[in-house]
Short mmCIF file of C-alpha atoms in Angstrom, two decimals:
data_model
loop_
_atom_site.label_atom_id
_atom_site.label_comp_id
_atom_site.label_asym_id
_atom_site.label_seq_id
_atom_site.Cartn_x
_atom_site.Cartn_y
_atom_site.Cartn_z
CA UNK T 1 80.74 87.07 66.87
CA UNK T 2 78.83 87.71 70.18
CA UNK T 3 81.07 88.05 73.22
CA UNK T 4 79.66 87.07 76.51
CA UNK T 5 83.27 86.99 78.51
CA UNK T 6 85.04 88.92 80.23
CA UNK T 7 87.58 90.59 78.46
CA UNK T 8 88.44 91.45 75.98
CA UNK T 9 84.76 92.12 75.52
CA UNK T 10 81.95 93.90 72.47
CA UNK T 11 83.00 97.47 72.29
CA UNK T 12 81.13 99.95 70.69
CA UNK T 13 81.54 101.62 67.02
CA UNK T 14 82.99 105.16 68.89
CA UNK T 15 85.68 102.94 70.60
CA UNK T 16 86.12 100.59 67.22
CA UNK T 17 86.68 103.70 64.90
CA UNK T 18 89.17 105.07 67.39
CA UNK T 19 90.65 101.55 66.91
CA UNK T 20 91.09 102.12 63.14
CA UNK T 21 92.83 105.42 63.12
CA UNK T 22 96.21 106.20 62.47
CA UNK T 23 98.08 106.33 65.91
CA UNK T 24 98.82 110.05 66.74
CA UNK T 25 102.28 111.40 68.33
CA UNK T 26 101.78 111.50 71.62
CA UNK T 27 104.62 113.47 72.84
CA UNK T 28 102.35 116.52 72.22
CA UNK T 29 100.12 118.81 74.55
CA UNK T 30 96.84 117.08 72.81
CA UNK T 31 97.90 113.58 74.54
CA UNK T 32 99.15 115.24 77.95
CA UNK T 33 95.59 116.66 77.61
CA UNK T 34 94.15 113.45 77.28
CA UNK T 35 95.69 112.00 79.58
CA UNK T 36 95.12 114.65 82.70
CA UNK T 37 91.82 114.29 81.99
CA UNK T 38 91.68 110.65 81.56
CA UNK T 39 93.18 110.57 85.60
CA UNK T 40 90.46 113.24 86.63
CA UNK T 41 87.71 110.89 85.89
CA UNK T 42 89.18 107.78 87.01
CA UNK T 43 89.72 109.51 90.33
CA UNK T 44 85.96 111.07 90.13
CA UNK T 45 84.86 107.40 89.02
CA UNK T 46 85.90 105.73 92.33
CA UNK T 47 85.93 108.59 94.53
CA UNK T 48 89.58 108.55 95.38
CA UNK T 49 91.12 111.26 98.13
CA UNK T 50 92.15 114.65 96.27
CA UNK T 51 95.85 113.50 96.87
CA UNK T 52 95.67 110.62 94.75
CA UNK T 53 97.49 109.84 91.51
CA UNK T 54 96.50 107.65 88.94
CA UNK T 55 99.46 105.67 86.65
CA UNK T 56 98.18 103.92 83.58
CA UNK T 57 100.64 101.16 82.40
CA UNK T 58 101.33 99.80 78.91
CA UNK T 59 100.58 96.37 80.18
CA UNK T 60 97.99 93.82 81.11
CA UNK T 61 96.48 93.94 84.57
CA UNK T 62 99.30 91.63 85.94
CA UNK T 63 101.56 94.28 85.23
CA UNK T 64 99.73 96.94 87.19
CA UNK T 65 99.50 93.81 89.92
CA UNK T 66 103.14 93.37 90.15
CA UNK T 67 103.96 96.78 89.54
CA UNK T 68 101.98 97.42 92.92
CA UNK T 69 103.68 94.70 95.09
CA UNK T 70 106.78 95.40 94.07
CA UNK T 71 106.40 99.41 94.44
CA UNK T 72 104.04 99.35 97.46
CA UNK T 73 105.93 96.54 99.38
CA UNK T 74 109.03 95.12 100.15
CA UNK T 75 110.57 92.22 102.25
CA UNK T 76 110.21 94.22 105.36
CA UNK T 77 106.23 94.19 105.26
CA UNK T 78 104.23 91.13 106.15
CA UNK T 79 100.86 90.91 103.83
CA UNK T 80 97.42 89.03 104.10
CA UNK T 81 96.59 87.82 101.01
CA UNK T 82 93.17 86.39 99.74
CA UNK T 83 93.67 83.65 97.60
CA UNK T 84 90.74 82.53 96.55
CA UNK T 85 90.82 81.27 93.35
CA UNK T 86 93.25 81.74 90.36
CA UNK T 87 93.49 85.82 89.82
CA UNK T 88 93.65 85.91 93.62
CA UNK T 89 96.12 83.63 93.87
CA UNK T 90 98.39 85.19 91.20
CA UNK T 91 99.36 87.86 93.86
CA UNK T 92 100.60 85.15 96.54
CA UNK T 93 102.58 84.02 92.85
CA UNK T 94 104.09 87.78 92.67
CA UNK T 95 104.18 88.12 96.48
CA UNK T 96 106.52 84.65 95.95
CA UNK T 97 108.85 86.15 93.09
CA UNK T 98 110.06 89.41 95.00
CA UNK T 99 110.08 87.60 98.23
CA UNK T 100 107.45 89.49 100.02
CA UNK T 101 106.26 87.62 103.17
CA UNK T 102 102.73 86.63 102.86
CA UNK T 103 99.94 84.48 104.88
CA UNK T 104 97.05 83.25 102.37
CA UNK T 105 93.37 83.47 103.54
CA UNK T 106 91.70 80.68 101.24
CA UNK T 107 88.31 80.80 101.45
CA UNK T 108 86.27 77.72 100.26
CA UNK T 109 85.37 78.00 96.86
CA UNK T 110 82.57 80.31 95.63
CA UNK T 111 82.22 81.60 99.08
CA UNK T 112 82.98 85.27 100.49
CA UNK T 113 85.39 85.76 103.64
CA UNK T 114 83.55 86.38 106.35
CA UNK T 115 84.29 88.36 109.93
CA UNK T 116 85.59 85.19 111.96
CA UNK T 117 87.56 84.29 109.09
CA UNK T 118 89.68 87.52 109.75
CA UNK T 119 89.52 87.37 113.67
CA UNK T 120 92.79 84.98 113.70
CA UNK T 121 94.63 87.82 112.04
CA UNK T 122 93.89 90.89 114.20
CA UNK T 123 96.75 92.71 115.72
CA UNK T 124 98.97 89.83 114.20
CA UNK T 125 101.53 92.78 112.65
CA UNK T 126 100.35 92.51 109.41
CA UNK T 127 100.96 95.82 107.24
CA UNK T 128 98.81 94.89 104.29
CA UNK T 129 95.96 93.13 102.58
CA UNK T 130 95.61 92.53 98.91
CA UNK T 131 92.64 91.48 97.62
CA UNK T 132 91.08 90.08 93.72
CA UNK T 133 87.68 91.82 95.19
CA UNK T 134 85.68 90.22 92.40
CA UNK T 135 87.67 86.59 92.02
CA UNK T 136 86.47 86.15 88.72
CA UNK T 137 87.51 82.69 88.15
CA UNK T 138 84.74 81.55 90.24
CA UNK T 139 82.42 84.78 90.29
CA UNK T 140 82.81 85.83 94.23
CA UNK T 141 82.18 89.40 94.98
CA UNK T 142 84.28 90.14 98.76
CA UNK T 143 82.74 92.63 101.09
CA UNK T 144 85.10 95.35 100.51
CA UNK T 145 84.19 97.59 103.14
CA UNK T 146 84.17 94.69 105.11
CA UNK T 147 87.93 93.81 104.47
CA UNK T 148 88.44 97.77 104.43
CA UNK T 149 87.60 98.01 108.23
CA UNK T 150 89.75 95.25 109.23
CA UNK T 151 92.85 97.08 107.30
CA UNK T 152 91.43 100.30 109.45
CA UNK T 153 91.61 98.59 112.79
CA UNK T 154 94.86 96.95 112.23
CA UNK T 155 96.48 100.07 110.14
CA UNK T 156 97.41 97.79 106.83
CA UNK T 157 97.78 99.21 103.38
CA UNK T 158 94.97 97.92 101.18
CA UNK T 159 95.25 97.23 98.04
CA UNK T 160 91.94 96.38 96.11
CA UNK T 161 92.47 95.03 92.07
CA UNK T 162 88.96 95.46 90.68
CA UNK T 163 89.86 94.60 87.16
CA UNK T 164 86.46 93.04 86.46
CA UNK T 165 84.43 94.77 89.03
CA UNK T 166 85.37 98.46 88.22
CA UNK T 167 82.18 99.99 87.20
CA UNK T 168 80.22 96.46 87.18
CA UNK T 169 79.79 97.40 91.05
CA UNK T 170 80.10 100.04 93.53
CA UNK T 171 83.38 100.53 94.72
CA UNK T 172 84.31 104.13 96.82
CA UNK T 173 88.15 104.44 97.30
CA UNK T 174 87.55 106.51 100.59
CA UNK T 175 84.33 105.06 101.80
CA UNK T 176 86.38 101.41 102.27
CA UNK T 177 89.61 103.08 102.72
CA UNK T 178 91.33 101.74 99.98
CA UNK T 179 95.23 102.31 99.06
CA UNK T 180 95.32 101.45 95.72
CA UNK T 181 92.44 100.10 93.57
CA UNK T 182 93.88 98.16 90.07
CA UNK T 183 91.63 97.85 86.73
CA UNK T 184 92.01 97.50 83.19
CA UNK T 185 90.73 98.93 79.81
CA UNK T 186 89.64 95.53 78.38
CA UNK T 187 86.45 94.98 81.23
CA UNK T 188 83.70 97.26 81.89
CA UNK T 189 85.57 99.97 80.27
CA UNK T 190 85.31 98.12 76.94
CA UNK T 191 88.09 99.03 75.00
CA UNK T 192 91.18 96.82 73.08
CA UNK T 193 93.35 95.29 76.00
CA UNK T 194 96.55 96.57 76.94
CA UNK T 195 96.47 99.14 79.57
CA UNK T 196 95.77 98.46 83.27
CA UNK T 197 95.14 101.17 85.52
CA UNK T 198 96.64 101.95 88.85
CA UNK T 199 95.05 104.78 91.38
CA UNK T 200 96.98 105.45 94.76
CA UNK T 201 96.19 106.91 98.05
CA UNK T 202 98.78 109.44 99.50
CA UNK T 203 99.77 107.02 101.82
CA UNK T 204 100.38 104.51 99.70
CA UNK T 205 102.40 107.39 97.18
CA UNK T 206 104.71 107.96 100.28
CA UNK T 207 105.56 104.37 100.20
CA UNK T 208 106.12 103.96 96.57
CA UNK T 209 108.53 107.48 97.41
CA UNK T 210 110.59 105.48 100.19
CA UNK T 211 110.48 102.31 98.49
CA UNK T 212 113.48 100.76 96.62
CA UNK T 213 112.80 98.55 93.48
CA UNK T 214 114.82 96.75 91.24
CA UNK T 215 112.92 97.41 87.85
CA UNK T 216 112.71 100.01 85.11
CA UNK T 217 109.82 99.41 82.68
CA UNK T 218 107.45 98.97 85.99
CA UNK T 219 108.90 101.60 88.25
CA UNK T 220 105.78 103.87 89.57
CA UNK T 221 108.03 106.79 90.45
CA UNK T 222 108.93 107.24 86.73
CA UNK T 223 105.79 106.89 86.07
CA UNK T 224 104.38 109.41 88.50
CA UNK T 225 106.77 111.85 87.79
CA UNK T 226 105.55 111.77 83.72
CA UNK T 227 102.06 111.81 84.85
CA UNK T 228 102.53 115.34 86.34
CA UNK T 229 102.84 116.62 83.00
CA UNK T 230 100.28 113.81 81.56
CA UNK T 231 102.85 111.78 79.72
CA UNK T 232 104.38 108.37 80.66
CA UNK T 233 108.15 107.04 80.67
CA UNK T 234 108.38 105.10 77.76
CA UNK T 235 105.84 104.86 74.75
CA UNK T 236 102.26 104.03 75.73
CA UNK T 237 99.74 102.30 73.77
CA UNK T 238 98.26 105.36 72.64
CA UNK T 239 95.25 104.25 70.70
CA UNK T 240 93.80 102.33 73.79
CA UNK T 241 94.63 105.39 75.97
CA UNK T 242 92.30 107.29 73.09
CA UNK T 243 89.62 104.84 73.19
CA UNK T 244 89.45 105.41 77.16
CA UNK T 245 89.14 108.33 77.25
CA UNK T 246 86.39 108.10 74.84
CA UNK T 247 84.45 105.88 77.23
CA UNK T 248 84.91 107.94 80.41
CA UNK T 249 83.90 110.49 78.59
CA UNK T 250 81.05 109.17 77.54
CA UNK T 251 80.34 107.44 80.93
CA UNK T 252 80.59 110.69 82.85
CA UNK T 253 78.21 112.39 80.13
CA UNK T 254 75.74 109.46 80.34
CA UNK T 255 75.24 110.33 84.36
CA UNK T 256 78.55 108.63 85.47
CA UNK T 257 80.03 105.66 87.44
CA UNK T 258 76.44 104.69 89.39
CA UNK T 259 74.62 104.70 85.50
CA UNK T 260 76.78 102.68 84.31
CA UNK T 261 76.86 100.44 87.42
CA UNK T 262 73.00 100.49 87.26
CA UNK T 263 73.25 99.54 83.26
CA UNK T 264 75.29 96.66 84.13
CA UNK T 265 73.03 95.17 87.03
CA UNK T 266 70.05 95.46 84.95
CA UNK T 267 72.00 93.15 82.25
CA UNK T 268 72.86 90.50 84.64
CA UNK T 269 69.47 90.27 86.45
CA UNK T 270 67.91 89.79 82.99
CA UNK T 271 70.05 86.93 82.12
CA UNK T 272 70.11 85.27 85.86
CA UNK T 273 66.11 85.35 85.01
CA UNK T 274 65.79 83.84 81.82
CA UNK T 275 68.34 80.74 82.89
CA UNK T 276 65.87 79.45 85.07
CA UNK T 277 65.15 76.25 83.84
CA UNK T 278 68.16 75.87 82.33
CA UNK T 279 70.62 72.58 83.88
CA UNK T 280 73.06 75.00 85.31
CA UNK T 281 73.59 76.20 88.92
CA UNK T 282 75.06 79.46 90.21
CA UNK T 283 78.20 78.64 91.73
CA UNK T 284 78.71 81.63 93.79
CA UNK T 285 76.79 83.46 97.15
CA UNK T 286 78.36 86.60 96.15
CA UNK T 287 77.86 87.59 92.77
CA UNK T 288 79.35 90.95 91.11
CA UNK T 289 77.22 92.44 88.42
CA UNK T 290 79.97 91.81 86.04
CA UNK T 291 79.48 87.86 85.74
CA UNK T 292 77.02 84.59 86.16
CA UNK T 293 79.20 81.76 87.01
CA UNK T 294 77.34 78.52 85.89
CA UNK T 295 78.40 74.79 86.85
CA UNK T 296 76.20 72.70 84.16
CA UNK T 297 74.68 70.05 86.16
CA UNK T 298 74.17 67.69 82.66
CA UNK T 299 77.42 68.69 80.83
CA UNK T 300 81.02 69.52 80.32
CA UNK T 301 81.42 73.44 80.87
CA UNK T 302 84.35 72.82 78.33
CA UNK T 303 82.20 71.15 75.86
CA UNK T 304 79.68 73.89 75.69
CA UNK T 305 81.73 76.72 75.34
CA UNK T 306 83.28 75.18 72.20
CA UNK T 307 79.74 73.79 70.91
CA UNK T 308 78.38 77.62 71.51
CA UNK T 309 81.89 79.36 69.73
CA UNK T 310 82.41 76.75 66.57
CA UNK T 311 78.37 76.50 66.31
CA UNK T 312 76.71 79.31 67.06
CA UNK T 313 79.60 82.22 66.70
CA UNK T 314 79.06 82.82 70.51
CA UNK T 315 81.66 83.32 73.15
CA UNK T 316 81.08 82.63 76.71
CA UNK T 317 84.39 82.46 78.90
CA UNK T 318 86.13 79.10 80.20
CA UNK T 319 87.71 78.19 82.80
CA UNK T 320 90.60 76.58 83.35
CA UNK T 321 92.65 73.66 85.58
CA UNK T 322 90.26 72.07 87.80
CA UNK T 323 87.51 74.22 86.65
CA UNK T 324 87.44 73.28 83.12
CA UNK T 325 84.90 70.89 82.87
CA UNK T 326 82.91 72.28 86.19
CA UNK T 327 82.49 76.00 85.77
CA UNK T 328 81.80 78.73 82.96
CA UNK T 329 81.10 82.26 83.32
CA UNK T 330 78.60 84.62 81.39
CA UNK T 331 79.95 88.17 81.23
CA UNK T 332 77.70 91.00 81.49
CA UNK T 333 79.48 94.29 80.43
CA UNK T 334 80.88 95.58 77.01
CA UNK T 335 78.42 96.54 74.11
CA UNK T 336 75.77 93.86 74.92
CA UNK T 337 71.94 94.40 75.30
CA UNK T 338 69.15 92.31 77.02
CA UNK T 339 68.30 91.15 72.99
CA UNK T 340 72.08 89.43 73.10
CA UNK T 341 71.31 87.66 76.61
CA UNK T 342 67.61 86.43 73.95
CA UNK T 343 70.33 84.93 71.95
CA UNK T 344 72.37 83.40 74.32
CA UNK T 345 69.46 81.65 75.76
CA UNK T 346 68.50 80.12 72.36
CA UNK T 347 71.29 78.26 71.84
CA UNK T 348 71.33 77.17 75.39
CA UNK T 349 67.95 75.35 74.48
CA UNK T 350 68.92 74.61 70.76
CA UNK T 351 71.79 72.52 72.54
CA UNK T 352 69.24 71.22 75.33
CA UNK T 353 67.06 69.88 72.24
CA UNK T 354 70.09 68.76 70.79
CA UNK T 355 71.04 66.63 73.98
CA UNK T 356 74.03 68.09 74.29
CA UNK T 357 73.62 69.92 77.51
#
């Protein structure tokens, strides 16, 4: 199998063989270990404030999502939300459940928000933004220093999940002024899925502090409270948590968050050059390094990711809903080389000769 989406994604044989071990104890100073060190580089990684704490949840990145609104926020605040495709719109979905008051900026599809887009909202009384900063359903990379200043100006707690941009681009916590920043282990990070990751600013820790929430299993002041001694509440998936801190280990060795950033550009710039040709358009103005997003001008989007997965062994990631048959996505992180992208194209023309694209 080759793996061109976006998580889960390839990983590599150090992260595989962690995979196959026996799954240690954790309740042990080894893990707590692990773990403290596993939050130093995350906060290193996006350059978060020295007050900061990092929670990693046993849970996909919707967890860490809902875990934030419903820590973060409550009915009292009024949010901004940008809802701009499906993952972006999945907050207005949680913002909906715990009855959070919200106003949706929907920008058109495959395009960024822009200044005059966020005029309307100024001094409004808004007390947050939240923000998919890479929307991958549709491949749109927001300006997040940008959206940062606004939150600046009009003193809202923002909240950035950069689940599939983490490492694919540059993202500084306190250059944009972020609150809280969301990924997960199963994107650039490249290991099994099942642990999102949650980093928060002071000010946003003094409102999880104050804040009242009805949950146990998601409750971020257990969870903080644990992390001090570099456990968590309940049992963890402890064989991911291994496998990251494998990778950030090896990131940081390899020259750190801008290397791999850089590794990752270089890997979509070689396949956005050797589609040329090719009967697909980019559907996006703002691209992340993380992802191509390709309408096929000659053929169902659907169609061609099962011809490439039951033909050719190759995965490329779907959409799905009104996108099905209109947009796929090429992902650029995980174990994959420029040789991969070689094969990719192949059976892009193989299935051009074919007529089937």
């Amino acid at each position: 199998m080759l793996n061109f989406t976006v998580g889960p994604v390839m990983s590599d044989d150090e992260v595989l063989s962690i995979g196959g071990e026996q799954v240690p104890y954790f309740r042990t100073q080894e893990f707590s270990d692990i773990m403290l060190e596993n939050e130093s580089i995350m906060k290193e990684f996006v350059n978060a404030p020295d007050a900061s704490k990092v929670v990693f949840i046993t849970g996909s990145g919707t967890a860490s999502m809902e875990a934030v609104v419903m820590n973060v926020f409550s009915p009292k605040d009024k949010l901004l939300v940008v809802d701009g495709g499906s993952f972006g719109h999945r907050f207005t979905e949680i913002c909906d459940i715990h009855h959070i008051p919200y106003t949706a900026i929907t920008p058109k599809r495959g395009h960024t928000v822009t200044p005059e887009m966020l005029q309307q909202y100024e001094s409004k009384g808004y007390t947050g933004l939240l923000v998919n900063i890479h929307e991958t359903s549709t491949g749109v990379l927001y300006d997040a220093k940008l959206l940062g200043e606004f939150c600046q100006r009009n003193n809202m707690v923002y909240v950035i999940d950069a689940i599939s941009s983490f490492l694919a681009d540059h993202l500084d916590m306190t250059e944009v002024g972020a609150d809280v920043i969301i990924t997960g282990s199963q994107k650039v990070l490249a290991c099994a899925p099942g642990i999102s990751i949650i980093v928060l600013s002071e000010r946003a820790l003094k409102r999880v502090w104050n804040n009242e929430t009805k949950t146990m299993y998601l409750d971020l002041k257990s969870a903080l409270k644990n992390a001090e001694r570099g456990q968590t509440p309940f049992t963890p998936a402890v064989g991911i948590l291994r496998q990251i801190n494998a990778r950030l280990r090896r990131i940081k060795k390899n020259g750190g968050a801008s290397t791999e950033i850089s590794k990752i550009k270089l890997q979509a710039e070689d396949f956005r050059k050797k589609i040329i040709g090719l009967p697909f358009e980019i559907v996006s103005e703002s691209m992340s390094n993380a992802l191509t997003p390709l309408h096929p001008t000659t053929a169902s989007a659907h169609e061609i990711f099962l011809k490439l997965k039951d033909n050719y062994g190759i995965w490329i990631c779907p959409n799905g809903g009104d996108m099905k048959d209109t947009i796929f996505r090429v992902g650029h992180f995980g174990a994959l080389t420029t040789d991969d992208n070689d094969t990719l194209i192949a059976a892009f023309k193989d299935l051009q000769l074919k007529g089937d694209i």
